[in-house]
Amino acid sequence: MTNWLPDISSGSGPVYIRVADAIENAITHGVLPPGTKLPPQRNLAYDIGVTIGTVSRAYALVHERGLVAGEVGRGTYVLERSNGKQIELVDPITQALAGTRGLNTPDAKIRFDTTAAPDIGQGVIIGRLFADISNEHQTEISSYSRNFPASWFEAGQIWLARNSWKPAIDTIVPTLGAHAAAIAVISAVTSPGDKIVFENLTYTQISRAARLLGRRTILVDSDEHGMIPEDFERLCQQQHPRLAFLMPTAHNPTLVTMPEARRRAIAAIARRHSVWLIEDDLYGGMTGDQNPLMAAIAPERTFVVSSLSKSVTAGVRGGWVACPPHFAQRIKVTHKMTTGGLPFILAETCARLVLGGHALELRRKAVEEIKAREQLAREALAGFEFNSHPHLPFLWLKLPEPWLSGTFKNAALTEGVLIDDEDEFKAARIERVFHRVRVAFSSPPQREDVAMGFMTLRRLLENGSSGYDSHI
């Protein structure tokens, strides 16, 4: 075991990234040669005056960079460089933008870290549509999309409509998915320096992208019913945000669905303080939720975004946004400026999936598959606390003592399962600790893989005390 200690006195950014960068630098320059055993996490934390969670995240990061490997009871060791390739250094800013996930997904792992639609045979349908479109629209697929067919808007109107709400056709904008739709809205209705409200746990790909665009993130507290109106009112009075991003139905990662009374309270506050709303309804059509959309309550200020990614196909990158009156043209132009434009073959494929009835049928099959997998979770994780929904492809797992979220994620990675720790969903630094992880289960190709992944997690949950110190 080495007596080496990292120097974290210089540099900027989170401490765990500085520790990881120091380890990587020592490995790169031969200070820590292959086969060297790194100090135990608890010892290193004590020696450099940080928490064990900080060291755990640093060790996880160098593991994700392919520099070390860990084994239960043996510790963490520096790996040989494969094929003589130089290690690619990752700067702290890049890592901060990437969140807690590795920049490159490790091979041969069970992927419980993505909620993309399960494979239910959509590739055959999409392949056939691609072929038909290529034959019928040879000129269009070889050029830029400047004229959008009416069918693209009709498909969006159908896909976004839910319960008694149906957006007007002239409010629809086809987009490269829900993420691109949200970024287009943020770019169109806010300016650099404006403040955007996010829940303390949220889909942080949007919050990080917003910060990259120069917007400022402020956090609103949530409870078992979603965003707390009183805290939202306080933020609006004191900090004057321009926009709020929320997921009223099937919140990611908590699975909370906001009741109607609270939706109306949030809408009233937004109206009173002239705050725009982005309603992410990505999972809404899968749940059967009967609550009215925010867009039905506050149509003059709500942008609804959704896509095909979670229940039909993630790879085709198709989605839509429904805008308040008179905003569609602005969002359409902004979407083009921020994405480079909408490829004809993708938008046409998405429209045909919806208008041909394929999308609804694929969603039905996807929900059936997800329901079977969620039942596997209930059986495998019986006795442990978690939030789930039979139609949604992830669960929010409460960790027993002594597990920390990051430590459990690293232990799962060592055992061959990729999951997301709670920090992946924190839009900014907060004091509250949830001791939870998100486990998504739609991507493994077979149910047998899903069951194996759940049983691996159960073994870790049951044997936490023995593996706590040795796992990276």
Tab-separated table of C-alpha atoms in Angstrom:
chain	number	residue	atom	x	y	z
A	1	MET	CA	0.000	0.000	0.000
A	2	THR	CA	1.324	3.461	-0.912
A	3	ASN	CA	1.874	6.328	1.509
A	4	TRP	CA	1.166	8.804	-1.295
A	5	LEU	CA	-1.288	11.612	-0.532
A	6	PRO	CA	-2.942	13.895	-3.130
A	7	ASP	CA	-2.229	17.618	-3.128
A	8	ILE	CA	-5.606	19.374	-3.341
A	9	SER	CA	-4.446	22.790	-2.169
A	10	SER	CA	-4.487	24.186	-5.707
A	11	GLY	CA	-7.106	24.113	-8.431
A	12	SER	CA	-10.810	24.880	-8.404
A	13	GLY	CA	-14.032	22.964	-8.564
A	14	PRO	CA	-15.462	20.301	-6.235
A	15	VAL	CA	-12.964	18.656	-3.887
A	16	TYR	CA	-13.720	15.132	-5.137
A	17	ILE	CA	-12.753	16.153	-8.662
A	18	ARG	CA	-9.497	17.657	-7.393
A	19	VAL	CA	-8.717	14.417	-5.539
A	20	ALA	CA	-9.509	12.380	-8.659
A	21	ASP	CA	-7.402	14.655	-10.855
A	22	ALA	CA	-4.501	14.355	-8.405
A	23	ILE	CA	-4.729	10.555	-8.538
A	24	GLU	CA	-4.889	10.633	-12.325
A	25	ASN	CA	-1.918	12.969	-12.539
A	26	ALA	CA	0.111	10.693	-10.238
A	27	ILE	CA	-0.762	7.663	-12.367
A	28	THR	CA	0.046	9.495	-15.610
A	29	HIS	CA	3.498	10.528	-14.354
A	30	GLY	CA	4.385	7.170	-12.834
A	31	VAL	CA	4.131	8.229	-9.197
A	32	LEU	CA	1.446	5.548	-8.813
A	33	PRO	CA	2.602	2.708	-11.103
A	34	PRO	CA	0.332	-0.162	-12.209
A	35	GLY	CA	-0.462	-2.532	-9.369
A	36	THR	CA	-0.192	0.130	-6.666
A	37	LYS	CA	-2.825	-0.167	-3.978
A	38	LEU	CA	-4.485	3.138	-3.167
A	39	PRO	CA	-5.055	4.070	0.470
A	40	PRO	CA	-8.330	2.871	2.023
A	41	GLN	CA	-11.003	5.511	1.591
A	42	ARG	CA	-11.459	6.087	5.316
A	43	ASN	CA	-7.723	6.526	5.878
A	44	LEU	CA	-7.289	8.910	2.954
A	45	ALA	CA	-10.290	10.963	4.049
A	46	TYR	CA	-8.800	11.357	7.521
A	47	ASP	CA	-5.312	12.183	6.212
A	48	ILE	CA	-6.403	14.984	3.886
A	49	GLY	CA	-9.274	16.271	6.032
A	50	VAL	CA	-12.309	15.493	3.878
A	51	THR	CA	-15.359	13.264	4.239
A	52	ILE	CA	-15.323	9.626	3.225
A	53	GLY	CA	-18.075	10.450	0.737
A	54	THR	CA	-15.726	12.879	-1.022
A	55	VAL	CA	-13.023	10.221	-1.345
A	56	SER	CA	-15.620	7.668	-2.433
A	57	ARG	CA	-16.739	9.926	-5.288
A	58	ALA	CA	-13.109	10.591	-6.270
A	59	TYR	CA	-12.327	6.871	-6.384
A	60	ALA	CA	-15.485	6.292	-8.416
A	61	LEU	CA	-14.404	8.951	-10.881
A	62	VAL	CA	-10.934	7.481	-11.480
A	63	HIS	CA	-12.605	4.077	-11.796
A	64	GLU	CA	-14.904	5.460	-14.488
A	65	ARG	CA	-11.853	6.880	-16.260
A	66	GLY	CA	-10.488	3.349	-16.469
A	67	LEU	CA	-7.486	3.985	-14.185
A	68	VAL	CA	-8.218	1.710	-11.226
A	69	ALA	CA	-10.161	-1.399	-10.243
A	70	GLY	CA	-11.539	-2.435	-6.871
A	71	GLU	CA	-12.375	-5.758	-5.271
A	72	VAL	CA	-14.263	-6.495	-2.073
A	73	GLY	CA	-11.820	-7.120	0.741
A	74	ARG	CA	-8.734	-6.272	-1.323
A	75	GLY	CA	-8.975	-2.567	-2.038
A	76	THR	CA	-8.384	-0.348	-5.055
A	77	TYR	CA	-5.463	-0.877	-7.435
A	78	VAL	CA	-3.950	1.080	-10.331
A	79	LEU	CA	-4.515	-0.669	-13.666
A	80	GLU	CA	-2.124	-1.227	-16.533
A	81	ARG	CA	-2.571	1.157	-19.447
A	82	SER	CA	-4.219	-0.738	-22.273
A	83	ASN	CA	-2.425	-0.852	-25.643
A	84	GLY	CA	0.081	1.725	-24.477
A	85	LYS	CA	-2.482	4.517	-24.943
A	86	GLN	CA	-2.064	7.724	-23.020
A	87	ILE	CA	-4.713	8.494	-20.449
A	88	GLU	CA	-7.111	11.171	-21.626
A	89	LEU	CA	-7.284	13.880	-18.994
A	90	VAL	CA	-10.711	15.248	-18.119
A	91	ASP	CA	-10.806	18.838	-16.935
A	92	PRO	CA	-13.004	19.779	-13.952
A	93	ILE	CA	-15.359	21.976	-16.001
A	94	THR	CA	-16.104	19.121	-18.392
A	95	GLN	CA	-16.697	16.751	-15.494
A	96	ALA	CA	-18.985	19.261	-13.780
A	97	LEU	CA	-21.093	19.554	-16.924
A	98	ALA	CA	-21.280	15.772	-17.225
A	99	GLY	CA	-22.657	15.337	-13.702
A	100	THR	CA	-21.867	12.199	-11.719
A	101	ARG	CA	-22.026	9.860	-14.702
A	102	GLY	CA	-18.877	8.799	-16.482
A	103	LEU	CA	-18.154	10.460	-19.808
A	104	ASN	CA	-17.894	7.024	-21.427
A	105	THR	CA	-20.171	4.146	-20.446
A	106	PRO	CA	-18.170	1.093	-19.263
A	107	ASP	CA	-18.588	-2.069	-21.316
A	108	ALA	CA	-20.254	-5.272	-20.143
A	109	LYS	CA	-22.359	-3.654	-17.430
A	110	ILE	CA	-26.071	-3.966	-16.685
A	111	ARG	CA	-27.395	-0.522	-17.536
A	112	PHE	CA	-29.740	0.616	-14.810
A	113	ASP	CA	-28.841	4.268	-15.511
A	114	THR	CA	-31.065	5.097	-18.482
A	115	THR	CA	-34.825	5.204	-18.999
A	116	ALA	CA	-34.841	4.901	-22.788
A	117	ALA	CA	-37.698	2.878	-24.266
A	118	PRO	CA	-37.261	-0.892	-23.952
A	119	ASP	CA	-36.547	-2.922	-27.062
A	120	ILE	CA	-39.956	-4.212	-28.100
A	121	GLY	CA	-39.271	-4.661	-31.811
A	122	GLN	CA	-39.535	-1.024	-32.845
A	123	GLY	CA	-36.370	-1.355	-34.919
A	124	VAL	CA	-38.229	-3.330	-37.580
A	125	ILE	CA	-40.958	-0.706	-37.884
A	126	ILE	CA	-38.508	2.189	-37.900
A	127	GLY	CA	-36.314	0.476	-40.493
A	128	ARG	CA	-39.296	0.047	-42.776
A	129	LEU	CA	-40.302	3.687	-42.336
A	130	PHE	CA	-36.740	4.831	-43.059
A	131	ALA	CA	-36.764	2.834	-46.295
A	132	ASP	CA	-40.141	4.213	-47.373
A	133	ILE	CA	-39.122	7.793	-46.611
A	134	SER	CA	-35.814	7.405	-48.443
A	135	ASN	CA	-37.624	6.171	-51.549
A	136	GLU	CA	-40.414	8.738	-51.427
A	137	HIS	CA	-38.439	11.838	-50.408
A	138	GLN	CA	-34.997	11.588	-51.954
A	139	THR	CA	-34.731	15.346	-52.457
A	140	GLU	CA	-35.880	16.226	-48.932
A	141	ILE	CA	-33.494	13.895	-47.098
A	142	SER	CA	-30.512	15.244	-49.037
A	143	SER	CA	-31.194	18.860	-48.071
A	144	TYR	CA	-32.069	21.043	-45.066
A	145	SER	CA	-35.596	21.065	-43.647
A	146	ARG	CA	-37.020	24.488	-44.414
A	147	ASN	CA	-40.671	23.702	-45.062
A	148	PHE	CA	-42.359	21.617	-42.381
A	149	PRO	CA	-45.230	19.397	-43.602
A	150	ALA	CA	-48.551	19.775	-41.806
A	151	SER	CA	-48.286	16.129	-40.715
A	152	TRP	CA	-45.397	16.977	-38.369
A	153	PHE	CA	-47.619	19.374	-36.431
A	154	GLU	CA	-50.610	17.028	-36.471
A	155	ALA	CA	-48.474	14.272	-34.968
A	156	GLY	CA	-47.327	16.593	-32.195
A	157	GLN	CA	-50.880	17.616	-31.444
A	158	ILE	CA	-51.868	13.951	-31.053
A	159	TRP	CA	-48.851	12.974	-28.972
A	160	LEU	CA	-49.007	15.919	-26.569
A	161	ALA	CA	-52.787	15.769	-26.023
A	162	ARG	CA	-53.775	14.219	-22.715
A	163	ASN	CA	-56.938	13.986	-20.660
A	164	SER	CA	-59.215	16.858	-21.714
A	165	TRP	CA	-56.371	19.060	-22.971
A	166	LYS	CA	-55.448	19.237	-26.656
A	167	PRO	CA	-53.068	21.907	-27.942
A	168	ALA	CA	-54.030	24.013	-30.938
A	169	ILE	CA	-52.180	23.033	-34.085
A	170	ASP	CA	-50.642	26.487	-34.465
A	171	THR	CA	-48.964	26.206	-31.045
A	172	ILE	CA	-46.958	23.064	-31.933
A	173	VAL	CA	-43.239	23.007	-32.774
A	174	PRO	CA	-41.514	19.743	-33.805
A	175	THR	CA	-38.155	19.346	-32.039
A	176	LEU	CA	-35.158	17.061	-31.622
A	177	GLY	CA	-36.636	15.599	-28.438
A	178	ALA	CA	-37.863	17.011	-25.139
A	179	HIS	CA	-34.407	18.197	-24.071
A	180	ALA	CA	-33.960	20.276	-27.228
A	181	ALA	CA	-37.486	21.623	-26.797
A	182	ALA	CA	-36.793	22.775	-23.229
A	183	ILE	CA	-33.496	24.416	-24.183
A	184	ALA	CA	-35.188	26.224	-27.066
A	185	VAL	CA	-37.813	27.583	-24.665
A	186	ILE	CA	-35.189	28.668	-22.137
A	187	SER	CA	-33.203	30.392	-24.882
A	188	ALA	CA	-36.283	32.127	-26.274
A	189	VAL	CA	-37.946	33.507	-23.148
A	190	THR	CA	-34.976	34.187	-20.854
A	191	SER	CA	-31.712	36.101	-21.180
A	192	PRO	CA	-28.225	35.506	-19.742
A	193	GLY	CA	-28.327	36.273	-16.029
A	194	ASP	CA	-32.023	35.438	-15.640
A	195	LYS	CA	-32.967	33.045	-12.856
A	196	ILE	CA	-34.700	29.729	-13.495
A	197	VAL	CA	-36.448	27.726	-10.776
A	198	PHE	CA	-35.759	24.005	-10.496
A	199	GLU	CA	-36.904	21.583	-7.844
A	200	ASN	CA	-34.144	20.446	-5.496
A	201	LEU	CA	-34.194	17.101	-7.308
A	202	THR	CA	-34.807	17.290	-11.040
A	203	TYR	CA	-33.663	16.270	-14.515
A	204	THR	CA	-30.318	18.025	-14.262
A	205	GLN	CA	-29.422	17.780	-17.937
A	206	ILE	CA	-31.682	20.823	-18.310
A	207	SER	CA	-30.323	22.764	-15.342
A	208	ARG	CA	-26.705	22.183	-16.390
A	209	ALA	CA	-27.478	23.194	-19.963
A	210	ALA	CA	-29.236	26.323	-18.686
A	211	ARG	CA	-26.140	27.298	-16.704
A	212	LEU	CA	-24.031	26.719	-19.814
A	213	LEU	CA	-26.282	29.277	-21.532
A	214	GLY	CA	-25.557	31.801	-18.774
A	215	ARG	CA	-28.804	31.424	-16.839
A	216	ARG	CA	-28.788	31.164	-13.051
A	217	THR	CA	-30.292	28.247	-11.152
A	218	ILE	CA	-32.359	28.696	-7.990
A	219	LEU	CA	-33.928	25.823	-6.085
A	220	VAL	CA	-37.431	25.386	-4.727
A	221	ASP	CA	-38.198	22.846	-2.032
A	222	SER	CA	-40.454	19.857	-2.640
A	223	ASP	CA	-42.335	17.307	-0.566
A	224	GLU	CA	-44.368	14.161	-1.198
A	225	HIS	CA	-46.745	16.204	-3.407
A	226	GLY	CA	-44.101	17.975	-5.479
A	227	MET	CA	-43.082	21.625	-5.586
A	228	ILE	CA	-44.148	23.458	-2.417
A	229	PRO	CA	-46.246	26.541	-3.307
A	230	GLU	CA	-45.148	28.578	-0.278
A	231	ASP	CA	-41.480	28.151	-1.140
A	232	PHE	CA	-42.164	28.958	-4.793
A	233	GLU	CA	-43.968	32.131	-3.687
A	234	ARG	CA	-40.993	33.072	-1.503
A	235	LEU	CA	-38.567	32.655	-4.412
A	236	CYS	CA	-40.768	34.674	-6.725
A	237	GLN	CA	-41.012	37.512	-4.199
A	238	GLN	CA	-37.336	37.589	-3.283
A	239	GLN	CA	-35.449	36.503	-6.413
A	240	HIS	CA	-37.826	37.288	-9.294
A	241	PRO	CA	-37.216	34.245	-11.516
A	242	ARG	CA	-38.118	34.400	-15.166
A	243	LEU	CA	-39.066	30.738	-15.641
A	244	ALA	CA	-39.705	27.512	-13.698
A	245	PHE	CA	-39.059	23.954	-14.911
A	246	LEU	CA	-41.245	21.268	-13.385
A	247	MET	CA	-42.448	17.697	-13.868
A	248	PRO	CA	-45.949	17.567	-12.352
A	249	THR	CA	-46.659	13.989	-13.479
A	250	ALA	CA	-44.171	11.210	-12.693
A	251	HIS	CA	-41.364	13.394	-11.419
A	252	ASN	CA	-37.877	12.143	-12.222
A	253	PRO	CA	-36.376	10.685	-10.006
A	254	THR	CA	-38.925	10.652	-7.138
A	255	LEU	CA	-41.985	9.487	-9.158
A	256	VAL	CA	-44.161	12.042	-7.332
A	257	THR	CA	-47.302	13.178	-9.149
A	258	MET	CA	-48.562	16.588	-8.125
A	259	PRO	CA	-52.267	16.725	-7.133
A	260	GLU	CA	-54.598	19.139	-8.903
A	261	ALA	CA	-54.937	21.582	-6.015
A	262	ARG	CA	-51.207	22.094	-5.862
A	263	ARG	CA	-50.962	22.504	-9.634
A	264	ARG	CA	-53.507	25.271	-9.449
A	265	ALA	CA	-51.619	26.916	-6.588
A	266	ILE	CA	-48.340	26.835	-8.538
A	267	ALA	CA	-50.057	28.210	-11.645
A	268	ALA	CA	-51.621	31.056	-9.662
A	269	ILE	CA	-48.238	32.030	-8.213
A	270	ALA	CA	-46.602	31.909	-11.638
A	271	ARG	CA	-49.369	34.100	-13.043
A	272	ARG	CA	-49.099	36.568	-10.187
A	273	HIS	CA	-45.339	36.967	-10.653
A	274	SER	CA	-45.213	36.665	-14.478
A	275	VAL	CA	-43.155	33.461	-14.447
A	276	TRP	CA	-43.082	31.205	-17.511
A	277	LEU	CA	-43.507	27.460	-16.938
A	278	ILE	CA	-41.951	24.500	-18.729
A	279	GLU	CA	-44.054	21.408	-18.074
A	280	ASP	CA	-42.041	18.253	-18.772
A	281	ASP	CA	-44.717	15.656	-19.527
A	282	LEU	CA	-42.321	13.011	-20.776
A	283	TYR	CA	-43.832	10.193	-18.710
A	284	GLY	CA	-47.370	11.543	-18.494
A	285	GLY	CA	-48.824	9.480	-21.314
A	286	MET	CA	-47.501	6.268	-19.748
A	287	THR	CA	-49.042	6.711	-16.313
A	288	GLY	CA	-52.771	7.108	-16.824
A	289	ASP	CA	-52.676	10.169	-14.547
A	290	GLN	CA	-55.976	12.065	-14.718
A	291	ASN	CA	-54.825	15.362	-13.197
A	292	PRO	CA	-55.106	18.338	-15.546
A	293	LEU	CA	-51.902	19.492	-17.176
A	294	MET	CA	-50.438	22.801	-16.111
A	295	ALA	CA	-51.079	23.893	-19.689
A	296	ALA	CA	-54.802	23.350	-19.134
A	297	ILE	CA	-54.685	25.467	-15.969
A	298	ALA	CA	-52.348	28.219	-17.185
A	299	PRO	CA	-52.287	28.033	-21.000
A	300	GLU	CA	-51.053	31.600	-21.373
A	301	ARG	CA	-47.653	30.833	-19.766
A	302	THR	CA	-47.025	27.073	-20.013
A	303	PHE	CA	-44.797	25.298	-22.534
A	304	VAL	CA	-45.434	21.532	-22.635
A	305	VAL	CA	-42.542	19.363	-23.828
A	306	SER	CA	-42.542	15.650	-24.571
A	307	SER	CA	-41.012	13.111	-26.920
A	308	LEU	CA	-41.022	9.488	-28.047
A	309	SER	CA	-37.848	8.602	-26.136
A	310	LYS	CA	-39.233	6.814	-23.071
A	311	SER	CA	-41.966	4.693	-24.603
A	312	VAL	CA	-41.310	4.394	-28.347
A	313	THR	CA	-37.732	5.129	-29.407
A	314	ALA	CA	-34.927	7.226	-27.973
A	315	GLY	CA	-32.590	6.941	-30.948
A	316	VAL	CA	-34.808	8.736	-33.467
A	317	ARG	CA	-34.669	11.930	-31.355
A	318	GLY	CA	-38.210	13.109	-31.950
A	319	GLY	CA	-40.339	15.396	-29.796
A	320	TRP	CA	-42.617	18.409	-29.716
A	321	VAL	CA	-43.388	21.481	-27.667
A	322	ALA	CA	-46.790	23.111	-27.320
A	323	CYS	CA	-46.452	26.851	-26.729
A	324	PRO	CA	-48.606	29.613	-25.297
A	325	PRO	CA	-50.425	31.585	-28.018
A	326	HIS	CA	-48.209	33.490	-30.462
A	327	PHE	CA	-44.948	31.855	-29.299
A	328	ALA	CA	-44.607	28.965	-31.740
A	329	GLN	CA	-42.708	30.881	-34.412
A	330	ARG	CA	-40.208	32.225	-31.884
A	331	ILE	CA	-39.597	28.744	-30.453
A	332	LYS	CA	-39.273	27.262	-33.937
A	333	VAL	CA	-36.565	29.765	-34.865
A	334	THR	CA	-34.803	29.395	-31.515
A	335	HIS	CA	-34.834	25.609	-31.807
A	336	LYS	CA	-33.166	25.882	-35.196
A	337	MET	CA	-30.535	28.266	-33.838
A	338	THR	CA	-29.711	26.086	-30.827
A	339	THR	CA	-29.746	22.693	-32.572
A	340	GLY	CA	-28.803	23.446	-36.172
A	341	GLY	CA	-32.188	22.384	-37.473
A	342	LEU	CA	-34.520	19.413	-37.674
A	343	PRO	CA	-33.423	16.530	-39.963
A	344	PHE	CA	-36.184	15.648	-42.385
A	345	ILE	CA	-35.843	11.887	-42.072
A	346	LEU	CA	-36.129	11.954	-38.265
A	347	ALA	CA	-39.082	14.334	-38.106
A	348	GLU	CA	-40.915	12.484	-40.874
A	349	THR	CA	-40.294	9.146	-39.165
A	350	CYS	CA	-41.698	10.453	-35.883
A	351	ALA	CA	-44.764	11.847	-37.630
A	352	ARG	CA	-45.428	8.533	-39.371
A	353	LEU	CA	-44.951	6.611	-36.132
A	354	VAL	CA	-47.679	8.701	-34.502
A	355	LEU	CA	-50.083	9.162	-37.401
A	356	GLY	CA	-49.787	5.530	-38.474
A	357	GLY	CA	-50.761	4.330	-35.003
A	358	HIS	CA	-47.365	2.679	-34.433
A	359	ALA	CA	-46.363	4.978	-31.578
A	360	LEU	CA	-49.448	4.298	-29.469
A	361	GLU	CA	-49.138	0.550	-30.018
A	362	LEU	CA	-45.424	0.600	-29.185
A	363	ARG	CA	-46.147	2.614	-26.055
A	364	ARG	CA	-48.722	0.039	-25.009
A	365	LYS	CA	-46.171	-2.752	-25.474
A	366	ALA	CA	-43.488	-0.759	-23.703
A	367	VAL	CA	-45.749	-0.229	-20.695
A	368	GLU	CA	-46.503	-3.963	-20.602
A	369	GLU	CA	-42.780	-4.772	-20.603
A	370	ILE	CA	-42.058	-2.131	-17.969
A	371	LYS	CA	-44.872	-3.496	-15.806
A	372	ALA	CA	-43.319	-6.966	-15.890
A	373	ARG	CA	-39.913	-5.558	-14.976
A	374	GLU	CA	-41.315	-3.433	-12.156
A	375	GLN	CA	-42.842	-6.608	-10.736
A	376	LEU	CA	-39.390	-8.212	-10.833
A	377	ALA	CA	-38.158	-5.258	-8.787
A	378	ARG	CA	-40.923	-5.730	-6.228
A	379	GLU	CA	-40.027	-9.390	-5.847
A	380	ALA	CA	-36.251	-8.943	-5.756
A	381	LEU	CA	-36.237	-5.907	-3.465
A	382	ALA	CA	-39.043	-6.974	-1.142
A	383	GLY	CA	-38.414	-5.654	2.353
A	384	PHE	CA	-36.549	-2.560	1.170
A	385	GLU	CA	-38.127	0.866	0.756
A	386	PHE	CA	-38.536	2.335	-2.712
A	387	ASN	CA	-40.932	4.407	-4.813
A	388	SER	CA	-42.086	2.921	-8.106
A	389	HIS	CA	-44.976	2.913	-10.560
A	390	PRO	CA	-46.014	-0.153	-12.600
A	391	HIS	CA	-45.880	1.846	-15.864
A	392	LEU	CA	-42.622	3.737	-15.310
A	393	PRO	CA	-39.101	2.480	-16.057
A	394	PHE	CA	-37.298	3.471	-12.848
A	395	LEU	CA	-37.533	3.321	-9.070
A	396	TRP	CA	-36.253	5.563	-6.275
A	397	LEU	CA	-34.538	3.273	-3.773
A	398	LYS	CA	-33.995	4.173	-0.099
A	399	LEU	CA	-30.630	2.918	1.160
A	400	PRO	CA	-30.307	1.235	4.548
A	401	GLU	CA	-27.434	1.956	6.926
A	402	PRO	CA	-24.511	2.331	6.410
A	403	TRP	CA	-24.792	3.067	2.707
A	404	LEU	CA	-24.291	6.517	1.239
A	405	SER	CA	-25.731	7.208	-2.193
A	406	GLY	CA	-22.378	7.653	-3.927
A	407	THR	CA	-20.789	4.725	-2.135
A	408	PHE	CA	-23.641	2.417	-3.095
A	409	LYS	CA	-23.425	3.549	-6.712
A	410	ASN	CA	-19.707	2.731	-6.723
A	411	ALA	CA	-20.288	-0.649	-5.126
A	412	ALA	CA	-22.917	-1.460	-7.737
A	413	LEU	CA	-20.506	-0.419	-10.491
A	414	THR	CA	-17.878	-2.782	-9.097
A	415	GLU	CA	-20.468	-5.565	-9.195
A	416	GLY	CA	-21.327	-4.771	-12.827
A	417	VAL	CA	-24.461	-2.625	-12.446
A	418	LEU	CA	-24.720	1.040	-13.465
A	419	ILE	CA	-27.135	3.144	-11.397
A	420	ASP	CA	-27.480	6.862	-10.599
A	421	ASP	CA	-26.726	8.364	-7.205
A	422	GLU	CA	-28.860	11.183	-5.814
A	423	ASP	CA	-26.273	13.829	-6.725
A	424	GLU	CA	-26.984	13.222	-10.400
A	425	PHE	CA	-30.397	14.825	-9.835
A	426	LYS	CA	-29.391	17.809	-7.709
A	427	ALA	CA	-29.702	20.963	-9.779
A	428	ALA	CA	-27.353	22.800	-7.417
A	429	ARG	CA	-25.597	22.271	-4.116
A	430	ILE	CA	-28.039	21.602	-1.266
A	431	GLU	CA	-27.677	20.555	2.355
A	432	ARG	CA	-30.381	17.913	2.289
A	433	VAL	CA	-29.297	14.280	1.920
A	434	PHE	CA	-31.811	11.677	0.741
A	435	HIS	CA	-29.722	8.466	0.936
A	436	ARG	CA	-31.360	7.204	-2.238
A	437	VAL	CA	-30.389	6.026	-5.710
A	438	ARG	CA	-32.361	5.843	-8.947
A	439	VAL	CA	-32.527	2.421	-10.537
A	440	ALA	CA	-33.769	2.458	-14.139
A	441	PHE	CA	-34.559	-0.887	-15.723
A	442	SER	CA	-35.868	-0.400	-19.273
A	443	SER	CA	-32.606	-0.732	-21.215
A	444	PRO	CA	-31.267	-4.252	-20.490
A	445	PRO	CA	-32.273	-6.375	-23.485
A	446	GLN	CA	-33.725	-9.323	-21.562
A	447	ARG	CA	-35.769	-9.674	-18.391
A	448	GLU	CA	-33.174	-12.174	-17.172
A	449	ASP	CA	-30.597	-9.360	-17.198
A	450	VAL	CA	-32.986	-7.159	-15.261
A	451	ALA	CA	-33.597	-9.844	-12.644
A	452	MET	CA	-29.849	-10.437	-12.315
A	453	GLY	CA	-29.252	-6.733	-11.804
A	454	PHE	CA	-31.919	-6.511	-9.098
A	455	MET	CA	-30.478	-9.497	-7.252
A	456	THR	CA	-27.012	-7.937	-7.377
A	457	LEU	CA	-28.398	-4.789	-5.785
A	458	ARG	CA	-30.210	-6.821	-3.141
A	459	ARG	CA	-26.998	-8.605	-2.172
A	460	LEU	CA	-25.293	-5.254	-1.721
A	461	LEU	CA	-28.177	-3.899	0.337
A	462	GLU	CA	-28.093	-6.952	2.604
A	463	ASN	CA	-24.311	-6.968	3.041
A	464	GLY	CA	-23.553	-3.283	3.229
A	465	SER	CA	-21.507	-3.423	6.407
A	466	SER	CA	-18.959	-5.858	4.962
A	467	GLY	CA	-18.465	-4.082	1.659
A	468	TYR	CA	-18.779	-0.474	2.736
A	469	ASP	CA	-15.084	0.356	3.140
A	470	SER	CA	-13.701	-1.738	0.324
A	471	HIS	CA	-15.992	-0.674	-2.504
A	472	ILE	CA	-15.065	2.279	-4.665
